[in-house]
Short mmCIF file of C-alpha atoms and ligand atoms in Angstrom, two decimals:
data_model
loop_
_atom_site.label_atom_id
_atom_site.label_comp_id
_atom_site.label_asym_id
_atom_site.label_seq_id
_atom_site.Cartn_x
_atom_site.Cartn_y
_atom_site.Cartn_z
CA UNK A 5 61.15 93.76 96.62
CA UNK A 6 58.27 94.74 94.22
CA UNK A 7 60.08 97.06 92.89
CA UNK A 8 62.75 95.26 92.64
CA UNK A 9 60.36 92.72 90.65
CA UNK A 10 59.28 95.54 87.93
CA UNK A 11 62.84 96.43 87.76
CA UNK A 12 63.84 93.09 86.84
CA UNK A 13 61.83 92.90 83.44
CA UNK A 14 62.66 96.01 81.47
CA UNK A 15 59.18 97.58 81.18
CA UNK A 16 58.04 98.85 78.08
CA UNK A 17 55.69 101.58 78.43
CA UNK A 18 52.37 99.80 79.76
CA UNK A 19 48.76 101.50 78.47
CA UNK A 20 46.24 102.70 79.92
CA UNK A 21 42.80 100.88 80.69
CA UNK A 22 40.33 100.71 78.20
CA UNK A 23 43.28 100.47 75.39
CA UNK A 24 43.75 97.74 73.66
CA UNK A 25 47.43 96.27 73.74
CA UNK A 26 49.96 95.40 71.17
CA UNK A 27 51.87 91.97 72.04
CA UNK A 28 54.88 94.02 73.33
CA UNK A 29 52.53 95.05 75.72
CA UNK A 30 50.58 92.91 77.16
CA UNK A 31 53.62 91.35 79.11
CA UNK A 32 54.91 94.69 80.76
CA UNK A 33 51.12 95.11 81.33
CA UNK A 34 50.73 92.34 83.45
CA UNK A 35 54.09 92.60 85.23
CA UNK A 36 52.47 95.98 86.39
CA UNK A 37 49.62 94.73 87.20
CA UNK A 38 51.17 91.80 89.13
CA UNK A 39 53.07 93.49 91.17
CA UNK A 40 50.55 96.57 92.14
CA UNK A 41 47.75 94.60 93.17
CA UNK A 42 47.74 93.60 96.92
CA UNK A 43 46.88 89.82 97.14
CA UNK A 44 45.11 88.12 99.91
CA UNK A 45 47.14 85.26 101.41
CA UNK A 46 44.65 82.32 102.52
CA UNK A 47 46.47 80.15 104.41
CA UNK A 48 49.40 80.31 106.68
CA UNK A 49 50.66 80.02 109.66
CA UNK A 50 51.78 83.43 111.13
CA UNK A 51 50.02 84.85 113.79
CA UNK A 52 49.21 88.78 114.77
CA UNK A 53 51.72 90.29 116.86
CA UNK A 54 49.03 89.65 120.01
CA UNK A 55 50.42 86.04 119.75
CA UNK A 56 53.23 86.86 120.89
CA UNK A 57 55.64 84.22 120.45
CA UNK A 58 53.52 81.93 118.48
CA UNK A 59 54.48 84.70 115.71
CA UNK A 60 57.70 83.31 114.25
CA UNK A 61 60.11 85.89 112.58
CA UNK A 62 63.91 86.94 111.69
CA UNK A 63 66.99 85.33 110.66
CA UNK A 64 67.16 82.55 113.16
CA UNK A 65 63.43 80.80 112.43
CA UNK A 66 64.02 81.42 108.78
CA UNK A 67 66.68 79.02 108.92
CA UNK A 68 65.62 76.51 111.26
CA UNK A 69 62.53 76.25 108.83
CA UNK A 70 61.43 72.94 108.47
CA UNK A 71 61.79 72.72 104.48
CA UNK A 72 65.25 73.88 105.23
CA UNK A 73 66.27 71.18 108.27
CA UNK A 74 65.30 68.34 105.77
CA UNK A 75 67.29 69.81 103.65
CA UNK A 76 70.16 70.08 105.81
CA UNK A 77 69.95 66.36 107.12
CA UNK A 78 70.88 65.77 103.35
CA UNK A 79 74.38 67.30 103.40
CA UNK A 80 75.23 67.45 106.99
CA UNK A 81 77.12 64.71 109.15
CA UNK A 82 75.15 65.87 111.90
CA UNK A 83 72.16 63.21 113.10
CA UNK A 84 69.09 64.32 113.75
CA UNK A 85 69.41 63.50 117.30
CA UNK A 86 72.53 65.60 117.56
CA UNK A 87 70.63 68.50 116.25
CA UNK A 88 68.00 68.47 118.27
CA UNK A 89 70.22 68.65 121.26
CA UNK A 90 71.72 72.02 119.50
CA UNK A 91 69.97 75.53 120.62
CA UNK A 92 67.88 77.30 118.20
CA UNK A 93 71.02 79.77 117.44
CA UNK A 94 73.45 76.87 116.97
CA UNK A 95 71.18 74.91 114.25
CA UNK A 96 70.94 78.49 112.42
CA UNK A 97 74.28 78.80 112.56
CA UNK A 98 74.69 74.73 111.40
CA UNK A 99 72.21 75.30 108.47
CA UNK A 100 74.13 78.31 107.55
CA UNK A 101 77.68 76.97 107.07
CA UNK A 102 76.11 73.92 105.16
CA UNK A 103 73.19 74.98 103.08
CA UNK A 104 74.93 78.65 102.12
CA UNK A 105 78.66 78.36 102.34
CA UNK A 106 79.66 74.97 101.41
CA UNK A 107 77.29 74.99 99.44
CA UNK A 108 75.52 76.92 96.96
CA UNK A 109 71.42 77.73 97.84
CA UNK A 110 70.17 76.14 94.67
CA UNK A 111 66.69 75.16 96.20
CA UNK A 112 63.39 77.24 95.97
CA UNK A 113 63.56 77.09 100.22
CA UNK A 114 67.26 78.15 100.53
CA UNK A 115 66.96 80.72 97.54
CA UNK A 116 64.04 82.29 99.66
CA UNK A 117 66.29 83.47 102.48
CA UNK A 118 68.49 84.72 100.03
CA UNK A 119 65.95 86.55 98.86
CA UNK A 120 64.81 88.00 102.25
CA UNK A 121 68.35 89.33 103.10
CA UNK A 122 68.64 90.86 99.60
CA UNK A 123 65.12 92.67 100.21
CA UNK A 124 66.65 94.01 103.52
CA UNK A 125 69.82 95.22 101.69
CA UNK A 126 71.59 92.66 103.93
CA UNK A 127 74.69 90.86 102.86
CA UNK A 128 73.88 87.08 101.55
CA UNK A 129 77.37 85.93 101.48
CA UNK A 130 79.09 86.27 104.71
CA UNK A 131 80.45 83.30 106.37
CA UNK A 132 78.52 84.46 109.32
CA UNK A 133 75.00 85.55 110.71
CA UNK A 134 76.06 88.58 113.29
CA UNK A 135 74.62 91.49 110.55
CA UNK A 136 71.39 89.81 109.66
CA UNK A 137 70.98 88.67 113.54
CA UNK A 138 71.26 92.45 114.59
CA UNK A 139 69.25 93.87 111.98
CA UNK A 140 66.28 91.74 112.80
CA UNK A 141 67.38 92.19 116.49
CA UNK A 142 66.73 96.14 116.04
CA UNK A 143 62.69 95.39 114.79
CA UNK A 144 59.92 95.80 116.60
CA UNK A 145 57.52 93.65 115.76
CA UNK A 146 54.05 95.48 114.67
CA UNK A 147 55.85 97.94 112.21
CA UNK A 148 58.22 94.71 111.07
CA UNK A 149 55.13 92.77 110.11
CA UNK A 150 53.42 96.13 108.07
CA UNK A 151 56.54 96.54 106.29
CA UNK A 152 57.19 92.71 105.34
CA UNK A 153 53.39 93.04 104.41
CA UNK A 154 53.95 96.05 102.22
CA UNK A 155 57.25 94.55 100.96
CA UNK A 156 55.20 91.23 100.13
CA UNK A 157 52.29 92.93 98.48
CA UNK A 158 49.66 91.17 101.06
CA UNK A 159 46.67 93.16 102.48
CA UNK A 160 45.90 90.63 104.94
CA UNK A 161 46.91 87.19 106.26
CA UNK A 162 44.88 84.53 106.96
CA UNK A 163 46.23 82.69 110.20
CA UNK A 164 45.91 78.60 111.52
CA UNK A 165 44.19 78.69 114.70
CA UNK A 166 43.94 75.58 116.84
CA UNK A 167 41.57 75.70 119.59
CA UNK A 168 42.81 72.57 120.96
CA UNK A 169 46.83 73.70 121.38
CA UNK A 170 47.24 74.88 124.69
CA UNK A 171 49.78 77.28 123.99
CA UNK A 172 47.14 79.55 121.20
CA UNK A 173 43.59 78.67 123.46
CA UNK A 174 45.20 80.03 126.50
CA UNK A 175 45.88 83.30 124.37
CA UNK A 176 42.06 83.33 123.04
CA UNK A 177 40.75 82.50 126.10
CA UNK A 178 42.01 85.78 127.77
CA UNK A 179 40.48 87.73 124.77
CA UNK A 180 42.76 88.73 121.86
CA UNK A 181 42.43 92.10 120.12
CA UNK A 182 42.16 91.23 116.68
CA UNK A 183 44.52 93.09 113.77
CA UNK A 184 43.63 94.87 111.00
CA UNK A 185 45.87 92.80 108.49
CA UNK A 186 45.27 88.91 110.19
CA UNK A 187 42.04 86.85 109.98
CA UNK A 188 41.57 83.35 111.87
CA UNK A 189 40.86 79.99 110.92
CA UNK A 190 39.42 76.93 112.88
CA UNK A 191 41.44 73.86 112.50
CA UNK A 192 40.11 70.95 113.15
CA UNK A 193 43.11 68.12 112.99
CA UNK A 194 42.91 67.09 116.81
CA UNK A 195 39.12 66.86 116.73
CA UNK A 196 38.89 65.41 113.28
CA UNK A 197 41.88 62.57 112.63
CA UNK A 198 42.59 62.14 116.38
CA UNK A 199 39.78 62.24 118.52
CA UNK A 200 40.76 59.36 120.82
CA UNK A 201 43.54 61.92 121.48
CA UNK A 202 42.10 65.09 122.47
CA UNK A 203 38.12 64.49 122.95
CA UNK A 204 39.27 64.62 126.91
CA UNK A 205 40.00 68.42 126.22
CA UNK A 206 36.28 69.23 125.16
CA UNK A 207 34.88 67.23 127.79
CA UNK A 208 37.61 69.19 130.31
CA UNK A 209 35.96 72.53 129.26
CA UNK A 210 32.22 71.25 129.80
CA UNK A 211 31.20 69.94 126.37
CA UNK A 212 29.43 66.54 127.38
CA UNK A 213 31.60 63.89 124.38
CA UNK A 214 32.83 60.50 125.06
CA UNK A 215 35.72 59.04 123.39
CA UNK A 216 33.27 56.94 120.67
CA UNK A 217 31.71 60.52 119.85
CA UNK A 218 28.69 58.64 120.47
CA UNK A 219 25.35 60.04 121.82
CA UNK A 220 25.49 64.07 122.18
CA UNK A 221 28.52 63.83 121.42
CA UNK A 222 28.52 65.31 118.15
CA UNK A 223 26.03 68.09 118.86
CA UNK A 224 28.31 69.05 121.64
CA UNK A 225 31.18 69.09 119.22
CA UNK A 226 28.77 71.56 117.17
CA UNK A 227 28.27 73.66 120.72
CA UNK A 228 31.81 74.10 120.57
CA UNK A 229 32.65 74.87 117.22
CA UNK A 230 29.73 77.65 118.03
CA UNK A 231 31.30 79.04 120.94
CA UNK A 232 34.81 79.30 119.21
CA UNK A 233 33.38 80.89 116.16
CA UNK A 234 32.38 83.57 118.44
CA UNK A 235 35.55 83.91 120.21
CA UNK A 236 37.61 83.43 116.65
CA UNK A 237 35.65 84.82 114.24
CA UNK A 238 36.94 82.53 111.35
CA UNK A 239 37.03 83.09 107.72
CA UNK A 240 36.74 79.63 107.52
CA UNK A 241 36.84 76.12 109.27
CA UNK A 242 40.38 73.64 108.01
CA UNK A 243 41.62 69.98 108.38
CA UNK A 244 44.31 68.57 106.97
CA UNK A 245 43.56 64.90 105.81
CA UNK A 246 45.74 61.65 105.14
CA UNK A 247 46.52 60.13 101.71
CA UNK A 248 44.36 57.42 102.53
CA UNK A 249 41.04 59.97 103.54
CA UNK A 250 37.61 58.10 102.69
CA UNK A 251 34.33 59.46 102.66
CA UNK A 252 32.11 57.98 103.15
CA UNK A 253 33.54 55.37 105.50
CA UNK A 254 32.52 54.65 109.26
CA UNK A 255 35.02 56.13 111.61
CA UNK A 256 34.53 58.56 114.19
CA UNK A 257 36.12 61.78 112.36
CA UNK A 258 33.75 60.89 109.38
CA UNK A 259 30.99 61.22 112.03
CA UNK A 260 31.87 64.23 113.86
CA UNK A 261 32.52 65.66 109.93
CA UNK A 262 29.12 65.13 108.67
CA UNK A 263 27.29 65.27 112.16
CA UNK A 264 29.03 68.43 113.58
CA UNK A 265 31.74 70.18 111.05
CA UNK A 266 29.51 70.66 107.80
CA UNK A 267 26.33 71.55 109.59
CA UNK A 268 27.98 74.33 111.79
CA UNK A 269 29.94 75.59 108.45
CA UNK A 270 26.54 76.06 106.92
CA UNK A 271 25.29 77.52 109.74
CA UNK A 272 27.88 80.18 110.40
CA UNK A 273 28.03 80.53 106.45
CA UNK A 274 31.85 79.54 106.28
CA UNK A 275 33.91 77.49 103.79
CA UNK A 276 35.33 74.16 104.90
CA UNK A 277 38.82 73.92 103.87
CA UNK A 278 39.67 70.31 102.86
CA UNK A 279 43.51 69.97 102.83
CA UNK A 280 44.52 65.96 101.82
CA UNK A 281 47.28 63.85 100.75
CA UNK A 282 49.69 64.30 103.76
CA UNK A 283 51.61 61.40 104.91
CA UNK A 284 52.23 62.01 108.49
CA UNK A 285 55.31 61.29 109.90
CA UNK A 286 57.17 58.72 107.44
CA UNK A 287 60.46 59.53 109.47
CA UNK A 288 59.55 60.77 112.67
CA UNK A 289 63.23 62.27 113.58
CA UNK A 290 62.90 64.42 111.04
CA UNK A 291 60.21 66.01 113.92
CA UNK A 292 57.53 68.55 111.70
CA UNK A 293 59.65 67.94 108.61
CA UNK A 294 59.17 64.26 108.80
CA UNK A 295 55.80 64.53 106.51
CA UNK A 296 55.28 63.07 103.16
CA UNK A 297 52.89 63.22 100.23
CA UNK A 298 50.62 60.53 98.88
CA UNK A 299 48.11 60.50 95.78
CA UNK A 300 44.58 60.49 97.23
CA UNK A 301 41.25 58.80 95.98
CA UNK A 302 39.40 62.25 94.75
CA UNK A 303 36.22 60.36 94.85
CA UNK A 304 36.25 61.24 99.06
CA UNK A 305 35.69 65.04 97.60
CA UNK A 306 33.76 64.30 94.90
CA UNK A 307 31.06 62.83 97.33
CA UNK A 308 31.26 65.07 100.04
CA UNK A 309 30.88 67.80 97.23
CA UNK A 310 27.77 66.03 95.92
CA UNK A 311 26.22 65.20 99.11
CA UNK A 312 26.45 68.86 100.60
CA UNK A 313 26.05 70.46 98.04
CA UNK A 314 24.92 74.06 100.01
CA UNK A 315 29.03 73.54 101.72
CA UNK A 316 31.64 75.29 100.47
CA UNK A 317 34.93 73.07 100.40
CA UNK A 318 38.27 75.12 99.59
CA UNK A 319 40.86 71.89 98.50
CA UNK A 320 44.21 72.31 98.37
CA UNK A 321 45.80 68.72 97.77
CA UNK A 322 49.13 68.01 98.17
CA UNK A 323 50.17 65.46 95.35
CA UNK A 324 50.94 66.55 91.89
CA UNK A 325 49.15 63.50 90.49
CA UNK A 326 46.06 64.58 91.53
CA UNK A 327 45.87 67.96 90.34
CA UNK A 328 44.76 66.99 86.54
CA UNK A 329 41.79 65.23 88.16
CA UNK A 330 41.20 68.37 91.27
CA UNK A 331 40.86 70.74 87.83
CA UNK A 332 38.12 68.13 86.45
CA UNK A 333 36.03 67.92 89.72
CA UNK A 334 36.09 71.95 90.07
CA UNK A 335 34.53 71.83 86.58
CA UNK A 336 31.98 69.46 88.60
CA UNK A 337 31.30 71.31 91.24
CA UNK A 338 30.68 74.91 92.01
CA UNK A 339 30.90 74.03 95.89
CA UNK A 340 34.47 73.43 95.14
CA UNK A 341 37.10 75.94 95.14
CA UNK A 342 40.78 74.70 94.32
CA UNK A 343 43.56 76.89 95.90
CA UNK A 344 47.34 76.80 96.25
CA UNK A 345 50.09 74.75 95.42
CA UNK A 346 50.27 73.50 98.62
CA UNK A 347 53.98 72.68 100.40
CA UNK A 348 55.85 70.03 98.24
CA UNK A 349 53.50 71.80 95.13
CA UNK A 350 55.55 75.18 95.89
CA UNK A 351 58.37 75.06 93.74
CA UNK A 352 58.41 77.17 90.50
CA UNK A 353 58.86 74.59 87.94
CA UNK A 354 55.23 72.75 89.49
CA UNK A 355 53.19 75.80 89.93
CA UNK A 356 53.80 76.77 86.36
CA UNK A 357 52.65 73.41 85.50
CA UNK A 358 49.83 73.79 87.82
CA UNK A 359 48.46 76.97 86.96
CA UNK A 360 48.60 76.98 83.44
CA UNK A 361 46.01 73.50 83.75
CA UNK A 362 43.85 75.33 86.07
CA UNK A 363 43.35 78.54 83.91
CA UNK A 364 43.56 76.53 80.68
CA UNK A 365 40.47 74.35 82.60
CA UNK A 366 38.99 76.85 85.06
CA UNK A 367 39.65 80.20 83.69
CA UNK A 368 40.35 82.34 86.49
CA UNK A 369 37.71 80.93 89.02
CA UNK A 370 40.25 79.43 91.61
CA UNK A 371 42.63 80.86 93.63
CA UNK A 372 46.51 79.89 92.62
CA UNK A 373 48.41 80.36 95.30
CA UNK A 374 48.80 81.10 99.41
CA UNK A 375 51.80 80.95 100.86
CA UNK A 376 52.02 78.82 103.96
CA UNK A 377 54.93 81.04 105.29
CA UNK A 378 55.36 79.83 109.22
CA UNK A 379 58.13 82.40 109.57
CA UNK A 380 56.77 86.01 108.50
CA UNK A 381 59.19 86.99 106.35
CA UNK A 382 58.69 83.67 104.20
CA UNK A 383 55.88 85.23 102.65
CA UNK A 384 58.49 88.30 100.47
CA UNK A 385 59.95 85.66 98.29
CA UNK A 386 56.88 82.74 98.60
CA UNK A 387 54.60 86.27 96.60
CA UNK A 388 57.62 87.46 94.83
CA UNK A 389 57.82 83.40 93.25
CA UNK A 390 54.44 83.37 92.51
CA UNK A 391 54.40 86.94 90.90
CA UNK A 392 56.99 85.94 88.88
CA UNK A 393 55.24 82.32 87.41
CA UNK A 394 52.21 84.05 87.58
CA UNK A 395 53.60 86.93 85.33
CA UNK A 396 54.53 84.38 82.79
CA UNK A 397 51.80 82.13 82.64
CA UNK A 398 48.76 85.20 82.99
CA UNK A 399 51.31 86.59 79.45
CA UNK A 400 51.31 83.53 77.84
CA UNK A 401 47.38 83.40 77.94
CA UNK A 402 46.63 86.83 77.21
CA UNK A 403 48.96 86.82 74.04
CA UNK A 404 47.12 83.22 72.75
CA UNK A 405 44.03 84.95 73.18
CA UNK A 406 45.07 87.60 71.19
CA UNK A 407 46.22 85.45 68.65
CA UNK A 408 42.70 83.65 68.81
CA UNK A 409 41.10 86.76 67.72
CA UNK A 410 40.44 88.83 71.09
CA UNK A 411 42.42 92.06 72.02
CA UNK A 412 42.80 92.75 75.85
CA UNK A 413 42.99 95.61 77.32
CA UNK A 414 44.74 96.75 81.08
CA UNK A 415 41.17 96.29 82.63
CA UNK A 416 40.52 93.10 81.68
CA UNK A 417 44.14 92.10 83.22
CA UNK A 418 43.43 93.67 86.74
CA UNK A 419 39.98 92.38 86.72
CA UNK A 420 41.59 89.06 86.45
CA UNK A 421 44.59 89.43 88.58
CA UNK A 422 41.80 90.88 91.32
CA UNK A 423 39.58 88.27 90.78
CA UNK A 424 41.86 85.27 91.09
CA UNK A 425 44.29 86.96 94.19
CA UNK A 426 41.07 88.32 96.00
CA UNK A 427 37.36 88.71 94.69
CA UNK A 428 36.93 84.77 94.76
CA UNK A 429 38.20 84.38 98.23
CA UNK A 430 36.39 87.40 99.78
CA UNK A 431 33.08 85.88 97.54
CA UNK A 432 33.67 82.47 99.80
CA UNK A 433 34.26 84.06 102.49
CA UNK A 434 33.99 87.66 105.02
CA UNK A 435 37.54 89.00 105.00
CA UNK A 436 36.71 92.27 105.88
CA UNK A 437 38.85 93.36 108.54
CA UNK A 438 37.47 92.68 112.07
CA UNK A 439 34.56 95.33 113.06
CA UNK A 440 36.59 96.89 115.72
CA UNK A 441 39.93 96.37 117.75
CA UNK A 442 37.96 95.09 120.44
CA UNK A 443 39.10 92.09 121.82
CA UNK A 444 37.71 88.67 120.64
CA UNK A 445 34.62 87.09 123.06
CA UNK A 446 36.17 85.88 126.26
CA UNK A 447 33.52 83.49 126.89
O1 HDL B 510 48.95 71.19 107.51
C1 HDL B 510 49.38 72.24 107.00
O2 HDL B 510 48.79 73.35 107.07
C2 HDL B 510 50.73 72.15 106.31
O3 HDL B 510 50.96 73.35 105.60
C3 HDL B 510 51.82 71.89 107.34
O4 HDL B 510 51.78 72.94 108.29
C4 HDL B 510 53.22 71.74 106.75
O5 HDL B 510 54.11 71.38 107.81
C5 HDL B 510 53.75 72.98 106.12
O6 HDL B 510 54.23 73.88 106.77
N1 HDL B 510 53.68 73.01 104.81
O7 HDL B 510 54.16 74.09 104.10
ZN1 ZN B 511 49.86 74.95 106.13
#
């Protein structure tokens, strides 16, 4: 698909390093560069191929994708309730005849598994799924996921790992070799916005909490973020948070935050990656695609970023109307690392917008973009859109600052392209791959 990318712009010549360009090119320059540099994708929710079927992949799960079912509600007779009742085959298959036959995939989700197919040399107009569903039938799995990798440009993936889902702790607690390409992440939802739910699930595995958090309880919570850092080993700690997220505020997840969460990341010297402006569950028969957005009051970051000042928060928020203000705070606070345009902020026409403000206000000290592909080969057209905006945008700098009065040269390009799709996340955090293949702790 890369290729495929570079194809797609009519290169001119590009020059070598230490030259300085000419207008003409600077563009072709940083298409090259673009698409030649391996990026590092910070958040998603794959999962190495010792996850077995946690890992979600082929034809069938791109389509029943969540962006694409809400999607589908939207031009489809069929009720949510009806769907649900459908097998996993039959609401491909439902999706199919709706979102690509009778009608045309104009949106960034449904143009994505056009995309896919096309990178696979697979037909993208058939009335029917039987050639895709036997090519992806004929993978196997581990050389699948290094050649969507390659095809993707991504060195390594950074996973969602929730201690607290039965499903994923059962795996970790039997040991899991870890992969050369996939990194973990502790996410903290259950503990953090719903402890009344799932504090019974410590206390079931020996860590002395009550449902207040009261007492030990947060120092136990602390014990077990310890013990799951050594069985994990993640890059960082995660927790999505509500529109309506205060800090500081009195509630229990507040508690177990400042009591447990930021003292363990400092500890273990890992980020904290603060995720807010998610609307759970405005239509709950919608099922995982029944979220919303709402703008949230920035000031809940700008204290915690003033008040721990030695934590390191990664923010991705999720509405567009905060992003002016997420650029200002970054210029705040060192401690604060925007990244992503996170789920509804994914479409081309709002990560253009997005990343111009943040280079135009930050230079190139955040990190634009991570995919949040839950179905692996999401992430060839999620890079291959953001290679593209990126391509523009990075062109349309360069040439101002030529016109400004400084000449730029192929180095200066991949030191920039580097830094922003890798140096500042492996500065935040250790993404070296794992020291050996040995399995994870089994505590
Ligand atoms: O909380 C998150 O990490 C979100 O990304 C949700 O998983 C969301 O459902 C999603 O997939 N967004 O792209
Ligand atoms: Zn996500």
């Amino acid at each position: 698909m890369r290729t495929a990318f570079l194809k797609s712009t009519g290169q001119t010549p590009v020059s070598r390093d230490g030259e300085l360009l000419t207008e003409a090119q600077i563009s072709s320059t940083v298409q090259d560069v673009v698409a030649s540099t391996q990026f590092i994708d910070i958040h998603t929710h794959l999962f190495a191929p010792a996850f077995g079927k946690l890992g979600l992949w082929g034809i069938d799960e791109l389509l029943t994708y969540h962006y694409l079912e809400a999607e589908f509600f939207r031009s489809s007779d069929t009720k949510p309730e009806e769907y649900w009742l459908l097998s996993k085959r039959d609401q491909a298959d439902a999706i199919w005849r709706t979102l690509f036959i009778k009608n045309t995939p104009l949106s960034e989700a449904t143009r994505g598994v056009i995309a896919v197919l096309k990178a696979f040399h697979l037909p993208t107009d058939r009335p029917d799924l039987v050639e895709a569903r036997s090519f992806f039938k004929a993978q196997t799995i581990e050389a699948h996921i290094r050649k969507v990798l390659q095809m993707a440009g991504v060195s390594t993936v950074v996973m969602t790992n929730d201690p607290l889902d039965p499903e994923e702790a059962a795996v970790w607690l039997k040991g899991v070799a870890s992969h050369r390409q996939f990194r973990a992440v502790l996410r903290l939802d259950r503990i953090l916005c719903n402890w009344p739910a799932h504090w019974q699930v410590l206390a079931g595995q020996g860590y002395r909490v009550d449902e207040q958090a009261s007492g030990k309880s947060p120092a136990e919570v602390r014990r077990f973020l310890a013990d799951w850092y050594k069985r994990m080993q993640p890059v960082y700690m995660a927790v999505s948070l509500p529109d309506t997220f205060e800090f500081p505020k009195e509630t229990t997840g507040n508690r177990l935050l400042k009591e447990a969460v930021l003292p363990a990341c400092r500890e273990l010297n890992l980020p904290l990656s603060l995720m807010i402006g998610v609307r759970k569950q405005v239509n709950p028969s919608l099922r995982l695609a029944g979220d919303a957005v709402g703008r949230a009051d920035l000031r809940a970051l700008e204290n915690l970023c003033r008040e721990f000042p030695t934590n390191r928060f990664l923010v991705s928020i999720l509405s567009r109307e905060n992003q002016h203000e997420l650029c200002v705070y970054a210029r705040k606070f060192s401690n604060l690392m925007p990244f992503g345009c996170w789920w509804f902020m994914n479409n081309p026409s709002i990560v253009e917008e997005i990343t111009r403000e943040r280079i135009e206000m930050l230079g190139t000290s955040f990190i634009p973009q991570h995919s949040d592909a839950r179905v692996l080969e999401q992430v060839i057209y999620k890079w291959n859109n953001t290679r593209r905006t990126l391509a523009r945008v990075l062109s349309n700098t360069y040439r101002l600052l030529s016109e400004d009065g400084r000449g730029v040269t192929r180095g200066d390009i991949q030191r920039d392209v580097t830094r922003l799709f890798r140096s500042n996340a492996e500065a935040w955090m250790d993404l070296r791959a794992p020291a050996s293949d040995a399995p994870a702790q089994a505590l």
